[in-house]
């Protein structure tokens, strides 16, 4: 439903949520809806994706256009940094020259771009505008970008966490081995001092060793006998 009057426009707090635009005293039902992240944080030198999606009541055609603009902080001046109409046309002038990459897909309602090698000077507000005639009325969402240096503290904490994950298990294993070796050493010293008898396991191990030695001697003796018989034959 359309309604005229500026007063009505000022009183419609739910219009953006209902997909309604108040333009020149008239409510216009939006046929094209655009969404973008309100805030995006990135780091110097690491590519940043500015996401923008749209929904249109009309089929995608070669008349569809996408325009991205940039406004520096505390400034009303805007500059065009990207244009799309069947092909991608990133800006060839200004601070964003050769630093805007198309990562969207219009047939899936994606109008996203990426900033290559961002710097702190790129901080500001980025706006995404889409038109798909006859759908031309739409909201224009803005994305506030904040680019910062990766702090030394964050890098240090990552290194410390990795060191802890590697060091603690190694330390635990080392302590357990030392404790086990200490117990064995204390047990041997105690048995040597007290002259106590060997345990049944140790006695069994010694008996098995003696059997193995006897078997080895017997095999050697048999081999010698065979050799002597062989020599007597010839």
Short mmCIF file of N, CA and C in Angstrom, two decimals, residues 162-226:
data_model
loop_
_atom_site.label_atom_id
_atom_site.label_comp_id
_atom_site.label_asym_id
_atom_site.label_seq_id
_atom_site.Cartn_x
_atom_site.Cartn_y
_atom_site.Cartn_z
N UNK A 162 51.05 -22.93 21.41
CA UNK A 162 51.63 -24.05 20.69
C UNK A 162 52.74 -24.70 21.50
N UNK A 163 53.56 -23.88 22.17
CA UNK A 163 54.63 -24.41 22.99
C UNK A 163 54.08 -25.23 24.15
N UNK A 164 53.00 -24.74 24.76
CA UNK A 164 52.40 -25.46 25.87
C UNK A 164 51.86 -26.80 25.42
N UNK A 165 51.18 -26.80 24.27
CA UNK A 165 50.60 -28.05 23.77
C UNK A 165 51.67 -29.08 23.46
N UNK A 166 52.87 -28.62 23.06
CA UNK A 166 53.96 -29.55 22.75
C UNK A 166 54.74 -29.91 24.01
N UNK A 167 54.98 -28.93 24.90
CA UNK A 167 55.85 -29.14 26.04
C UNK A 167 55.21 -29.99 27.13
N UNK A 168 53.95 -29.72 27.45
CA UNK A 168 53.31 -30.42 28.58
C UNK A 168 53.29 -31.94 28.38
N UNK A 169 52.81 -32.46 27.23
CA UNK A 169 52.82 -33.92 27.06
C UNK A 169 54.24 -34.50 27.15
N UNK A 170 55.23 -33.80 26.57
CA UNK A 170 56.60 -34.28 26.62
C UNK A 170 57.11 -34.30 28.06
N UNK A 171 56.79 -33.25 28.81
CA UNK A 171 57.23 -33.18 30.20
C UNK A 171 56.61 -34.29 31.04
N UNK A 172 55.32 -34.56 30.81
CA UNK A 172 54.63 -35.61 31.57
C UNK A 172 55.27 -36.97 31.30
N UNK A 173 55.53 -37.25 30.01
CA UNK A 173 56.17 -38.52 29.65
C UNK A 173 57.55 -38.63 30.28
N UNK A 174 58.32 -37.53 30.25
CA UNK A 174 59.64 -37.54 30.84
C UNK A 174 59.61 -37.81 32.33
N UNK A 175 58.69 -37.17 33.04
CA UNK A 175 58.55 -37.37 34.49
C UNK A 175 58.18 -38.81 34.81
N UNK A 176 57.24 -39.37 34.04
CA UNK A 176 56.83 -40.76 34.28
C UNK A 176 58.00 -41.71 34.07
N UNK A 177 58.80 -41.47 33.02
CA UNK A 177 59.97 -42.33 32.79
C UNK A 177 60.98 -42.22 33.93
N UNK A 178 61.22 -41.00 34.41
CA UNK A 178 62.15 -40.81 35.52
C UNK A 178 61.66 -41.50 36.78
N UNK A 179 60.36 -41.39 37.06
CA UNK A 179 59.80 -42.04 38.24
C UNK A 179 59.94 -43.55 38.13
N UNK A 180 59.67 -44.09 36.96
CA UNK A 180 59.78 -45.54 36.77
C UNK A 180 61.22 -46.01 36.93
N UNK A 181 62.17 -45.26 36.35
CA UNK A 181 63.57 -45.62 36.48
C UNK A 181 64.03 -45.52 37.93
N UNK A 182 63.55 -44.48 38.64
CA UNK A 182 63.91 -44.33 40.05
C UNK A 182 63.41 -45.48 40.90
N UNK A 183 62.19 -45.94 40.63
CA UNK A 183 61.64 -47.06 41.39
C UNK A 183 62.43 -48.34 41.14
N UNK A 184 62.80 -48.57 39.88
CA UNK A 184 63.57 -49.76 39.56
C UNK A 184 64.93 -49.72 40.26
N UNK A 185 65.58 -48.55 40.22
CA UNK A 185 66.88 -48.41 40.85
C UNK A 185 66.79 -48.62 42.35
N UNK A 186 65.76 -48.05 42.99
CA UNK A 186 65.59 -48.22 44.43
C UNK A 186 65.32 -49.67 44.78
N UNK A 187 64.54 -50.35 43.96
CA UNK A 187 64.26 -51.76 44.23
C UNK A 187 65.49 -52.63 44.14
N UNK A 188 66.36 -52.38 43.14
CA UNK A 188 67.59 -53.15 43.00
C UNK A 188 68.52 -52.92 44.17
N UNK A 189 68.66 -51.65 44.59
CA UNK A 189 69.52 -51.34 45.73
C UNK A 189 69.01 -52.02 47.00
N UNK A 190 67.70 -52.04 47.19
CA UNK A 190 67.13 -52.64 48.38
C UNK A 190 67.38 -54.14 48.41
N UNK A 191 67.24 -54.79 47.26
CA UNK A 191 67.46 -56.23 47.21
C UNK A 191 68.93 -56.58 47.43
N UNK A 192 69.84 -55.75 46.90
CA UNK A 192 71.27 -56.00 47.07
C UNK A 192 71.68 -55.86 48.53
N UNK A 193 71.12 -54.88 49.23
CA UNK A 193 71.47 -54.65 50.63
C UNK A 193 70.89 -55.73 51.54
N UNK A 194 69.69 -56.10 51.33
CA UNK A 194 69.01 -57.06 52.22
C UNK A 194 69.33 -58.51 51.86
N UNK A 195 69.87 -58.74 50.67
CA UNK A 195 70.17 -60.10 50.26
C UNK A 195 68.92 -60.93 50.10
N UNK A 196 67.84 -60.30 49.80
CA UNK A 196 66.58 -61.01 49.66
C UNK A 196 66.59 -61.88 48.43
N UNK A 197 65.74 -62.89 48.45
CA UNK A 197 65.64 -63.80 47.33
C UNK A 197 64.97 -63.12 46.16
N UNK A 198 65.29 -63.68 45.02
CA UNK A 198 64.68 -63.14 43.81
C UNK A 198 63.21 -63.49 43.78
N UNK A 199 62.43 -62.66 43.10
CA UNK A 199 61.01 -62.92 42.95
C UNK A 199 60.80 -64.11 42.04
N UNK A 200 59.58 -64.64 42.06
CA UNK A 200 59.26 -65.80 41.23
C UNK A 200 59.42 -65.48 39.75
N UNK A 201 59.14 -64.25 39.38
CA UNK A 201 59.30 -63.86 37.98
C UNK A 201 60.76 -63.86 37.58
N UNK A 202 61.61 -63.29 38.48
CA UNK A 202 63.03 -63.26 38.19
C UNK A 202 63.62 -64.66 38.15
N UNK A 203 63.18 -65.56 39.11
CA UNK A 203 63.66 -66.94 39.14
C UNK A 203 63.27 -67.66 37.85
N UNK A 204 62.01 -67.45 37.42
CA UNK A 204 61.53 -68.07 36.19
C UNK A 204 62.34 -67.59 34.99
N UNK A 205 62.65 -66.27 34.97
CA UNK A 205 63.44 -65.73 33.87
C UNK A 205 64.83 -66.33 33.85
N UNK A 206 65.43 -66.50 35.06
CA UNK A 206 66.77 -67.10 35.13
C UNK A 206 66.74 -68.55 34.67
N UNK A 207 65.67 -69.28 35.07
CA UNK A 207 65.57 -70.69 34.67
C UNK A 207 65.44 -70.81 33.16
N UNK A 208 64.63 -69.92 32.58
CA UNK A 208 64.48 -69.94 31.12
C UNK A 208 65.80 -69.64 30.44
N UNK A 209 66.57 -68.74 31.03
CA UNK A 209 67.86 -68.40 30.45
C UNK A 209 68.82 -69.59 30.51
N UNK A 210 68.78 -70.32 31.66
CA UNK A 210 69.64 -71.49 31.81
C UNK A 210 69.25 -72.57 30.80
N UNK A 211 67.94 -72.75 30.57
CA UNK A 211 67.49 -73.74 29.60
C UNK A 211 67.98 -73.38 28.20
N UNK A 212 67.89 -72.07 27.89
CA UNK A 212 68.35 -71.64 26.58
C UNK A 212 69.84 -71.88 26.42
N UNK A 213 70.62 -71.64 27.49
CA UNK A 213 72.06 -71.88 27.42
C UNK A 213 72.36 -73.36 27.23
N UNK A 214 71.62 -74.23 27.95
CA UNK A 214 71.83 -75.68 27.82
C UNK A 214 71.50 -76.15 26.41
N UNK A 215 70.40 -75.62 25.87
CA UNK A 215 70.02 -76.01 24.52
C UNK A 215 71.07 -75.57 23.51
N UNK A 216 71.62 -74.40 23.73
CA UNK A 216 72.66 -73.91 22.82
C UNK A 216 73.90 -74.79 22.90
N UNK A 217 74.31 -75.18 24.14
CA UNK A 217 75.47 -76.05 24.30
C UNK A 217 75.22 -77.41 23.68
N UNK A 218 74.00 -77.93 23.84
CA UNK A 218 73.66 -79.23 23.28
C UNK A 218 73.71 -79.20 21.75
N UNK A 219 73.23 -78.14 21.16
CA UNK A 219 73.27 -78.01 19.71
C UNK A 219 74.70 -77.97 19.20
N UNK A 220 75.56 -77.23 19.93
CA UNK A 220 76.96 -77.16 19.54
C UNK A 220 77.62 -78.53 19.64
N UNK A 221 77.30 -79.26 20.72
CA UNK A 221 77.88 -80.61 20.91
C UNK A 221 77.44 -81.55 19.80
N UNK A 222 76.17 -81.52 19.43
CA UNK A 222 75.65 -82.37 18.37
C UNK A 222 76.34 -82.07 17.05
N UNK A 223 76.55 -80.78 16.81
CA UNK A 223 77.23 -80.38 15.58
C UNK A 223 78.64 -80.91 15.53
N UNK A 224 79.34 -80.90 16.69
CA UNK A 224 80.70 -81.43 16.75
C UNK A 224 80.71 -82.92 16.48
N UNK A 225 79.71 -83.66 17.03
CA UNK A 225 79.62 -85.11 16.82
C UNK A 225 79.40 -85.42 15.35
N UNK A 226 78.53 -84.68 14.71
CA UNK A 226 78.27 -84.89 13.29
C UNK A 226 79.52 -84.66 12.47
#
